[in-house]
Amino acid sequence: MSPDDAELRPSRTADVGGQTVRRALPQRHRRTVGAWCFADHFGPTSVRADAGIDVGPHPHMGLQTVTWVVSGEILHRDSLGSEQLIRPGQLNLMTAGNGVSHSEEHPSGFAGELHGIQLWVAQPESTRHGSPSFEHLSDLPRVELAAAEATVLVGEFGGVVSAARRDSDLVGIDLHLRTGTCTLPVDPRFEHALVVLEGEVVVLTADSMRVTPGNLAYLGSGADEVSLAVAGEARAVLLGGVPFEAPILMAWNFVARERSEIDRAVSEWNAGSERFGHTASPLGRIPAPQPPWSRR
Ligand code: MN
């Protein structure tokens, strides 16, 4: 990685469904890493059987949601009729295209630690107006490295490929790191960033950048490996991809290119348009806020 490009940026905190999250992406000066455009690190937090994450039906367009839990459970329901419990080690991937809606719920009876990350992938022009879809992958490829185990969420890494749909050249890897140094082979065409979920990771290939939870470590592009050192144990997600094809416009749960597209999505969701379907959920539908440019 070119150390000139590398930078450590703090995440900001946000509230999502009653949980405080660390939002590593987007950053003011770094909207995307490849097509990755959003990264919310939630937990670890202790949830009771009667209270956890609860996000009622809400719409998306122009993006994929990628939900990954390290511990705990989340119930996903969407307007395609999917009802899927998300458990550790399983990838939940919803492609919005022109429009979809879903809810993210606390499964009844679950008590314990909730910890994970929700990522969004901006869809390219070629698919962003297309149909929505949903997939759940319970068996992801793994790669054993010195001092680390990598699980390939999306894309190709270490000679194996995830079956998850991808609409642009990108990669997402979960890393379970142990004491020592691990060297990850990466695609030099990609820019990369690291989000640490637990522990402390030193990026040796970026001026020994020390990364802890609550930051986005941007690693630049152009190198064919990333070396990480850990004392003890750590958990992190490496995101990468070819720099995205166009600047995106992101407002609330929508990704677009023009304000008019967001304006139309807001009014259609709030009017109950068929475009975003119907998600059968006991939780209340979340109204879309007016975008910042049309607020008084
Ligand atoms: Mn959502």
mmCIF file of C-alpha atoms and ligand atoms in Angstrom:
data_model
loop_
_atom_site.group_PDB
_atom_site.id
_atom_site.type_symbol
_atom_site.label_atom_id
_atom_site.label_comp_id
_atom_site.label_asym_id
_atom_site.label_seq_id
_atom_site.Cartn_x
_atom_site.Cartn_y
_atom_site.Cartn_z
ATOM 1 C CA MET A 1 0.000 0.000 0.000
ATOM 2 C CA SER A 2 1.228 3.432 -0.663
ATOM 3 C CA PRO A 3 1.778 4.902 2.819
ATOM 4 C CA ASP A 4 1.119 8.350 1.324
ATOM 5 C CA ASP A 5 -2.542 7.466 0.860
ATOM 6 C CA ALA A 6 -2.994 5.686 4.162
ATOM 7 C CA GLU A 7 -4.937 7.471 6.880
ATOM 8 C CA LEU A 8 -6.748 6.666 10.081
ATOM 9 C CA ARG A 9 -10.122 8.332 10.443
ATOM 10 C CA PRO A 10 -12.404 8.094 13.483
ATOM 11 C CA SER A 11 -15.892 6.683 13.019
ATOM 12 C CA ARG A 12 -18.833 8.750 14.175
ATOM 13 C CA THR A 13 -21.507 7.385 16.460
ATOM 14 C CA ALA A 14 -25.110 7.020 15.394
ATOM 15 C CA ASP A 15 -28.242 5.419 16.817
ATOM 16 C CA VAL A 16 -29.786 2.579 14.824
ATOM 17 C CA GLY A 17 -32.845 0.804 16.198
ATOM 18 C CA GLY A 18 -31.926 1.595 19.797
ATOM 19 C CA GLN A 19 -28.285 0.532 19.396
ATOM 20 C CA THR A 20 -25.308 2.860 19.305
ATOM 21 C CA VAL A 21 -23.156 2.117 16.274
ATOM 22 C CA ARG A 22 -19.723 3.249 15.092
ATOM 23 C CA ARG A 23 -20.155 4.484 11.517
ATOM 24 C CA ALA A 24 -16.793 4.004 9.769
ATOM 25 C CA LEU A 25 -18.173 4.807 6.298
ATOM 26 C CA PRO A 26 -19.060 7.142 4.715
ATOM 27 C CA GLN A 27 -16.491 9.700 5.832
ATOM 28 C CA ARG A 28 -16.653 13.327 4.815
ATOM 29 C CA HIS A 29 -13.569 13.014 2.654
ATOM 30 C CA ARG A 30 -13.898 9.332 1.877
ATOM 31 C CA ARG A 31 -17.356 8.427 0.611
ATOM 32 C CA THR A 32 -16.469 5.010 -0.779
ATOM 33 C CA VAL A 33 -13.826 2.284 -0.670
ATOM 34 C CA GLY A 34 -14.348 0.438 -3.935
ATOM 35 C CA ALA A 35 -18.136 0.108 -4.037
ATOM 36 C CA TRP A 36 -18.360 -0.134 -0.224
ATOM 37 C CA CYS A 37 -20.235 2.977 0.865
ATOM 38 C CA PHE A 38 -21.431 2.340 4.410
ATOM 39 C CA ALA A 39 -20.072 0.494 7.451
ATOM 40 C CA ASP A 40 -21.908 0.392 10.793
ATOM 41 C CA HIS A 41 -20.107 -1.512 13.543
ATOM 42 C CA PHE A 42 -22.577 -2.478 16.272
ATOM 43 C CA GLY A 43 -21.780 -3.934 19.707
ATOM 44 C CA PRO A 44 -20.529 -5.904 21.431
ATOM 45 C CA THR A 45 -23.508 -5.213 23.614
ATOM 46 C CA SER A 46 -25.560 -7.362 25.924
ATOM 47 C CA VAL A 47 -29.193 -7.725 24.860
ATOM 48 C CA ARG A 48 -32.084 -9.064 26.893
ATOM 49 C CA ALA A 49 -34.703 -11.473 25.626
ATOM 50 C CA ASP A 50 -37.243 -8.646 25.418
ATOM 51 C CA ALA A 51 -35.083 -5.828 24.011
ATOM 52 C CA GLY A 52 -32.520 -5.742 21.233
ATOM 53 C CA ILE A 53 -32.125 -4.249 17.792
ATOM 54 C CA ASP A 54 -35.471 -3.279 16.293
ATOM 55 C CA VAL A 55 -35.586 -1.509 12.957
ATOM 56 C CA GLY A 56 -39.042 -1.506 11.404
ATOM 57 C CA PRO A 57 -39.772 -1.782 7.684
ATOM 58 C CA HIS A 58 -37.790 0.761 5.653
ATOM 59 C CA PRO A 59 -36.823 1.020 1.997
ATOM 60 C CA HIS A 60 -33.529 0.860 0.115
ATOM 61 C CA MET A 61 -32.506 1.578 -3.453
ATOM 62 C CA GLY A 62 -29.276 1.434 -5.440
ATOM 63 C CA LEU A 63 -27.347 -0.608 -2.906
ATOM 64 C CA GLN A 64 -26.792 -4.012 -1.365
ATOM 65 C CA THR A 65 -26.992 -4.531 2.398
ATOM 66 C CA VAL A 66 -24.427 -6.985 3.750
ATOM 67 C CA THR A 67 -25.065 -8.023 7.347
ATOM 68 C CA TRP A 68 -22.430 -9.977 9.263
ATOM 69 C CA VAL A 69 -22.734 -10.972 12.900
ATOM 70 C CA VAL A 70 -19.792 -11.971 15.053
ATOM 71 C CA SER A 71 -22.114 -12.916 17.905
ATOM 72 C CA GLY A 72 -25.856 -12.814 18.474
ATOM 73 C CA GLU A 73 -28.826 -13.093 16.148
ATOM 74 C CA ILE A 74 -30.899 -10.744 13.985
ATOM 75 C CA LEU A 75 -34.129 -11.589 12.191
ATOM 76 C CA HIS A 76 -34.338 -10.265 8.620
ATOM 77 C CA ARG A 77 -37.681 -9.898 6.834
ATOM 78 C CA ASP A 78 -38.123 -8.262 3.453
ATOM 79 C CA SER A 79 -40.653 -7.347 0.794
ATOM 80 C CA LEU A 80 -39.594 -10.344 -1.316
ATOM 81 C CA GLY A 81 -41.115 -12.570 1.373
ATOM 82 C CA SER A 82 -37.807 -13.587 2.936
ATOM 83 C CA GLU A 83 -37.725 -14.342 6.646
ATOM 84 C CA GLN A 84 -34.218 -15.280 7.691
ATOM 85 C CA LEU A 85 -32.469 -15.574 11.021
ATOM 86 C CA ILE A 86 -28.905 -14.225 10.727
ATOM 87 C CA ARG A 87 -26.410 -16.157 12.866
ATOM 88 C CA PRO A 88 -22.640 -15.814 13.303
ATOM 89 C CA GLY A 89 -20.687 -17.017 10.278
ATOM 90 C CA GLN A 90 -23.613 -16.519 7.879
ATOM 91 C CA LEU A 91 -23.861 -13.789 5.280
ATOM 92 C CA ASN A 92 -27.098 -11.922 4.705
ATOM 93 C CA LEU A 93 -27.111 -10.035 1.418
ATOM 94 C CA MET A 94 -30.010 -8.039 0.029
ATOM 95 C CA THR A 95 -29.827 -6.304 -3.324
ATOM 96 C CA ALA A 96 -32.168 -3.334 -3.564
ATOM 97 C CA GLY A 97 -31.879 -2.300 -7.221
ATOM 98 C CA ASN A 98 -34.816 -0.018 -7.994
ATOM 99 C CA GLY A 99 -36.475 -0.686 -4.652
ATOM 100 C CA VAL A 100 -36.984 -3.098 -1.779
ATOM 101 C CA SER A 101 -37.929 -2.856 1.887
ATOM 102 C CA HIS A 102 -36.934 -4.859 4.931
ATOM 103 C CA SER A 103 -36.969 -4.973 8.720
ATOM 104 C CA GLU A 104 -34.187 -5.933 11.095
ATOM 105 C CA GLU A 105 -35.589 -7.390 14.289
ATOM 106 C CA HIS A 106 -34.604 -8.755 17.640
ATOM 107 C CA PRO A 107 -35.527 -12.470 17.495
ATOM 108 C CA SER A 108 -37.931 -13.347 20.294
ATOM 109 C CA GLY A 109 -36.243 -15.189 23.103
ATOM 110 C CA PHE A 110 -32.676 -14.347 22.144
ATOM 111 C CA ALA A 111 -30.561 -13.005 25.009
ATOM 112 C CA GLY A 112 -26.809 -12.569 24.985
ATOM 113 C CA GLU A 113 -24.115 -10.626 23.215
ATOM 114 C CA LEU A 114 -24.867 -8.864 19.935
ATOM 115 C CA HIS A 115 -21.867 -7.848 17.824
ATOM 116 C CA GLY A 116 -21.430 -7.333 14.108
ATOM 117 C CA ILE A 117 -21.245 -5.012 11.162
ATOM 118 C CA GLN A 118 -23.643 -3.885 8.483
ATOM 119 C CA LEU A 119 -22.104 -2.854 5.205
ATOM 120 C CA TRP A 120 -23.616 -1.360 2.094
ATOM 121 C CA VAL A 121 -22.329 -1.790 -1.431
ATOM 122 C CA ALA A 122 -23.240 0.851 -4.019
ATOM 123 C CA GLN A 123 -24.624 -0.756 -7.164
ATOM 124 C CA PRO A 124 -23.133 0.256 -10.500
ATOM 125 C CA GLU A 125 -25.186 1.906 -13.243
ATOM 126 C CA SER A 126 -25.607 -1.492 -14.938
ATOM 127 C CA THR A 127 -27.656 -2.995 -12.079
ATOM 128 C CA ARG A 128 -28.913 -0.172 -9.874
ATOM 129 C CA HIS A 129 -32.237 0.158 -11.695
ATOM 130 C CA GLY A 130 -32.784 -3.612 -11.704
ATOM 131 C CA SER A 131 -34.914 -5.981 -9.643
ATOM 132 C CA PRO A 132 -34.325 -6.617 -5.953
ATOM 133 C CA SER A 133 -33.055 -9.953 -4.686
ATOM 134 C CA PHE A 134 -32.037 -11.648 -1.472
ATOM 135 C CA GLU A 135 -29.524 -14.321 -0.610
ATOM 136 C CA HIS A 136 -28.331 -15.946 2.570
ATOM 137 C CA LEU A 137 -25.047 -17.863 2.555
ATOM 138 C CA SER A 138 -24.459 -20.177 5.476
ATOM 139 C CA ASP A 139 -21.296 -21.746 4.066
ATOM 140 C CA LEU A 140 -18.590 -19.245 3.177
ATOM 141 C CA PRO A 141 -15.080 -20.156 1.960
ATOM 142 C CA ARG A 142 -12.240 -19.877 4.462
ATOM 143 C CA VAL A 143 -8.514 -19.398 4.059
ATOM 144 C CA GLU A 144 -5.969 -20.383 6.710
ATOM 145 C CA LEU A 145 -3.046 -17.975 6.948
ATOM 146 C CA ALA A 146 -0.170 -17.719 9.386
ATOM 147 C CA ALA A 147 -1.726 -16.214 12.530
ATOM 148 C CA ALA A 148 -5.154 -15.658 10.951
ATOM 149 C CA GLU A 149 -8.262 -17.280 9.601
ATOM 150 C CA ALA A 150 -9.963 -15.393 6.787
ATOM 151 C CA THR A 151 -13.616 -15.868 5.856
ATOM 152 C CA VAL A 152 -14.423 -14.569 2.394
ATOM 153 C CA LEU A 153 -17.746 -12.725 2.565
ATOM 154 C CA VAL A 154 -17.793 -11.286 -0.942
ATOM 155 C CA GLY A 155 -15.366 -11.581 -3.843
ATOM 156 C CA GLU A 156 -12.148 -13.517 -4.237
ATOM 157 C CA PHE A 157 -9.323 -13.924 -1.750
ATOM 158 C CA GLY A 158 -6.433 -16.373 -1.427
ATOM 159 C CA GLY A 159 -7.620 -18.461 -4.365
ATOM 160 C CA VAL A 160 -11.204 -18.969 -3.197
ATOM 161 C CA VAL A 161 -14.363 -17.130 -4.205
ATOM 162 C CA SER A 162 -17.511 -16.377 -2.227
ATOM 163 C CA ALA A 163 -20.762 -17.345 -3.938
ATOM 164 C CA ALA A 164 -22.253 -13.991 -2.897
ATOM 165 C CA ARG A 165 -23.515 -11.818 -5.719
ATOM 166 C CA ARG A 166 -21.212 -8.950 -6.627
ATOM 167 C CA ASP A 167 -21.960 -6.300 -9.217
ATOM 168 C CA SER A 168 -18.488 -4.729 -9.308
ATOM 169 C CA ASP A 169 -14.900 -5.795 -8.590
ATOM 170 C CA LEU A 170 -14.727 -5.872 -4.814
ATOM 171 C CA VAL A 171 -13.765 -7.974 -1.837
ATOM 172 C CA GLY A 172 -14.886 -8.250 1.785
ATOM 173 C CA ILE A 173 -13.060 -10.489 4.253
ATOM 174 C CA ASP A 174 -13.598 -11.254 7.929
ATOM 175 C CA LEU A 175 -10.304 -11.797 9.755
ATOM 176 C CA HIS A 176 -9.853 -13.656 12.987
ATOM 177 C CA LEU A 177 -6.298 -12.731 13.953
ATOM 178 C CA ARG A 178 -4.057 -14.355 16.524
ATOM 179 C CA THR A 179 -0.702 -13.303 18.002
ATOM 180 C CA GLY A 180 1.844 -12.830 15.241
ATOM 181 C CA THR A 181 2.046 -11.309 11.787
ATOM 182 C CA CYS A 182 -0.140 -12.221 8.862
ATOM 183 C CA THR A 183 0.341 -11.188 5.262
ATOM 184 C CA LEU A 184 -2.747 -10.909 3.096
ATOM 185 C CA PRO A 185 -2.401 -11.156 -0.673
ATOM 186 C CA VAL A 186 -4.522 -8.372 -2.191
ATOM 187 C CA ASP A 187 -5.391 -7.078 -5.647
ATOM 188 C CA PRO A 188 -3.205 -4.040 -6.498
ATOM 189 C CA ARG A 189 -6.055 -2.608 -8.619
ATOM 190 C CA PHE A 190 -8.120 -2.284 -5.441
ATOM 191 C CA GLU A 191 -8.154 0.369 -2.763
ATOM 192 C CA HIS A 192 -8.554 -1.142 0.714
ATOM 193 C CA ALA A 193 -9.685 -0.216 4.197
ATOM 194 C CA LEU A 194 -9.663 -2.039 7.514
ATOM 195 C CA VAL A 195 -12.337 -1.855 10.213
ATOM 196 C CA VAL A 196 -11.311 -3.462 13.499
ATOM 197 C CA LEU A 197 -14.189 -5.036 15.433
ATOM 198 C CA GLU A 198 -12.256 -6.256 18.451
ATOM 199 C CA GLY A 199 -8.690 -5.926 19.754
ATOM 200 C CA GLU A 200 -5.872 -3.939 18.222
ATOM 201 C CA VAL A 201 -4.284 -4.442 14.800
ATOM 202 C CA VAL A 202 -1.072 -2.853 13.552
ATOM 203 C CA VAL A 203 -0.955 -2.373 9.782
ATOM 204 C CA LEU A 204 2.757 -2.856 9.069
ATOM 205 C CA THR A 205 2.447 -1.858 5.407
ATOM 206 C CA ALA A 206 1.028 1.579 6.293
ATOM 207 C CA ASP A 207 3.634 3.139 8.581
ATOM 208 C CA SER A 208 2.709 0.769 11.415
ATOM 209 C CA MET A 209 -0.753 2.286 11.738
ATOM 210 C CA ARG A 210 -2.375 1.148 14.979
ATOM 211 C CA VAL A 211 -6.067 0.396 14.479
ATOM 212 C CA THR A 212 -8.710 -0.158 17.164
ATOM 213 C CA PRO A 213 -12.539 -0.302 17.015
ATOM 214 C CA GLY A 214 -14.124 3.049 16.145
ATOM 215 C CA ASN A 215 -11.938 3.916 13.169
ATOM 216 C CA LEU A 216 -11.623 3.464 9.449
ATOM 217 C CA ALA A 217 -8.066 2.643 8.415
ATOM 218 C CA TYR A 218 -7.818 3.586 4.749
ATOM 219 C CA LEU A 219 -4.908 1.747 3.157
ATOM 220 C CA GLY A 220 -4.762 3.195 -0.357
ATOM 221 C CA SER A 221 -4.173 1.085 -3.459
ATOM 222 C CA GLY A 222 -1.391 -0.272 -5.632
ATOM 223 C CA ALA A 223 0.233 -2.878 -3.391
ATOM 224 C CA ASP A 224 -0.139 -6.635 -3.655
ATOM 225 C CA GLU A 225 -0.101 -7.406 0.055
ATOM 226 C CA VAL A 226 -1.189 -6.070 3.431
ATOM 227 C CA SER A 227 0.697 -7.151 6.545
ATOM 228 C CA LEU A 228 -1.020 -7.071 9.925
ATOM 229 C CA ALA A 229 0.447 -7.665 13.373
ATOM 230 C CA VAL A 230 -1.532 -8.570 16.451
ATOM 231 C CA ALA A 231 -0.650 -9.276 20.064
ATOM 232 C CA GLY A 232 -3.376 -11.417 21.574
ATOM 233 C CA GLU A 233 -6.508 -11.772 19.490
ATOM 234 C CA ALA A 234 -8.341 -9.451 17.148
ATOM 235 C CA ARG A 235 -11.264 -9.438 14.767
ATOM 236 C CA ALA A 236 -11.385 -7.171 11.720
ATOM 237 C CA VAL A 237 -12.997 -6.726 8.332
ATOM 238 C CA LEU A 238 -10.937 -5.875 5.260
ATOM 239 C CA LEU A 239 -12.870 -4.116 2.493
ATOM 240 C CA GLY A 240 -11.547 -3.455 -0.981
ATOM 241 C CA GLY A 241 -12.469 -2.786 -4.539
ATOM 242 C CA VAL A 242 -11.766 -0.932 -7.741
ATOM 243 C CA PRO A 243 -12.442 2.772 -7.052
ATOM 244 C CA PHE A 244 -16.169 3.234 -7.721
ATOM 245 C CA GLU A 245 -17.216 4.254 -11.236
ATOM 246 C CA ALA A 246 -19.000 7.465 -10.233
ATOM 247 C CA PRO A 247 -19.547 9.754 -7.248
ATOM 248 C CA ILE A 248 -22.622 8.571 -5.398
ATOM 249 C CA LEU A 249 -25.326 10.532 -3.678
ATOM 250 C CA MET A 250 -26.434 8.932 -0.433
ATOM 251 C CA ALA A 251 -29.380 10.146 1.647
ATOM 252 C CA TRP A 252 -30.983 8.131 4.451
ATOM 253 C CA ASN A 253 -31.359 4.590 3.049
ATOM 254 C CA PHE A 254 -31.010 5.492 -0.591
ATOM 255 C CA VAL A 255 -28.047 5.563 -2.955
ATOM 256 C CA ALA A 256 -28.427 7.454 -6.218
ATOM 257 C CA ARG A 257 -26.647 9.914 -8.496
ATOM 258 C CA GLU A 258 -29.154 12.791 -8.666
ATOM 259 C CA ARG A 259 -31.207 14.568 -6.019
ATOM 260 C CA SER A 260 -34.366 14.059 -8.060
ATOM 261 C CA GLU A 261 -34.009 10.278 -7.693
ATOM 262 C CA ILE A 262 -33.861 10.600 -3.894
ATOM 263 C CA ASP A 263 -36.796 13.056 -3.854
ATOM 264 C CA ARG A 264 -38.903 10.597 -5.835
ATOM 265 C CA ALA A 265 -37.936 7.634 -3.596
ATOM 266 C CA VAL A 266 -38.811 9.620 -0.445
ATOM 267 C CA SER A 267 -42.231 10.624 -1.717
ATOM 268 C CA GLU A 268 -43.022 7.168 -3.143
ATOM 269 C CA TRP A 269 -42.071 5.380 0.109
ATOM 270 C CA ASN A 270 -44.039 7.867 2.200
ATOM 271 C CA ALA A 271 -47.057 7.454 -0.094
ATOM 272 C CA GLY A 272 -46.925 3.658 0.298
ATOM 273 C CA SER A 273 -45.975 3.006 -3.319
ATOM 274 C CA GLU A 274 -45.824 -0.597 -4.586
ATOM 275 C CA ARG A 275 -42.279 0.119 -5.702
ATOM 276 C CA PHE A 276 -40.822 -0.877 -2.321
ATOM 277 C CA GLY A 277 -43.221 -3.768 -1.729
ATOM 278 C CA HIS A 278 -44.611 -4.784 1.632
ATOM 279 C CA THR A 279 -42.598 -6.219 4.525
ATOM 280 C CA ALA A 280 -44.695 -8.277 6.928
ATOM 281 C CA SER A 281 -43.376 -7.225 10.323
ATOM 282 C CA PRO A 282 -44.864 -6.542 13.763
ATOM 283 C CA LEU A 283 -42.785 -3.343 13.839
ATOM 284 C CA GLY A 284 -43.987 -0.018 12.517
ATOM 285 C CA ARG A 285 -42.985 1.252 9.093
ATOM 286 C CA ILE A 286 -40.338 4.016 9.294
ATOM 287 C CA PRO A 287 -41.238 7.182 7.359
ATOM 288 C CA ALA A 288 -38.540 8.666 5.118
ATOM 289 C CA PRO A 289 -37.174 12.027 6.297
ATOM 290 C CA GLN A 290 -36.977 14.828 3.750
ATOM 291 C CA PRO A 291 -33.473 15.008 2.281
ATOM 292 C CA PRO A 292 -31.215 17.794 3.664
ATOM 293 C CA TRP A 293 -31.532 19.919 0.510
ATOM 294 C CA SER A 294 -35.309 20.219 0.805
ATOM 295 C CA ARG A 295 -35.479 20.891 4.561
ATOM 296 C CA ARG A 296 -36.187 24.420 5.680
HETATM 297 MN MN MN B 1 -31.828 -1.493 6.072
#
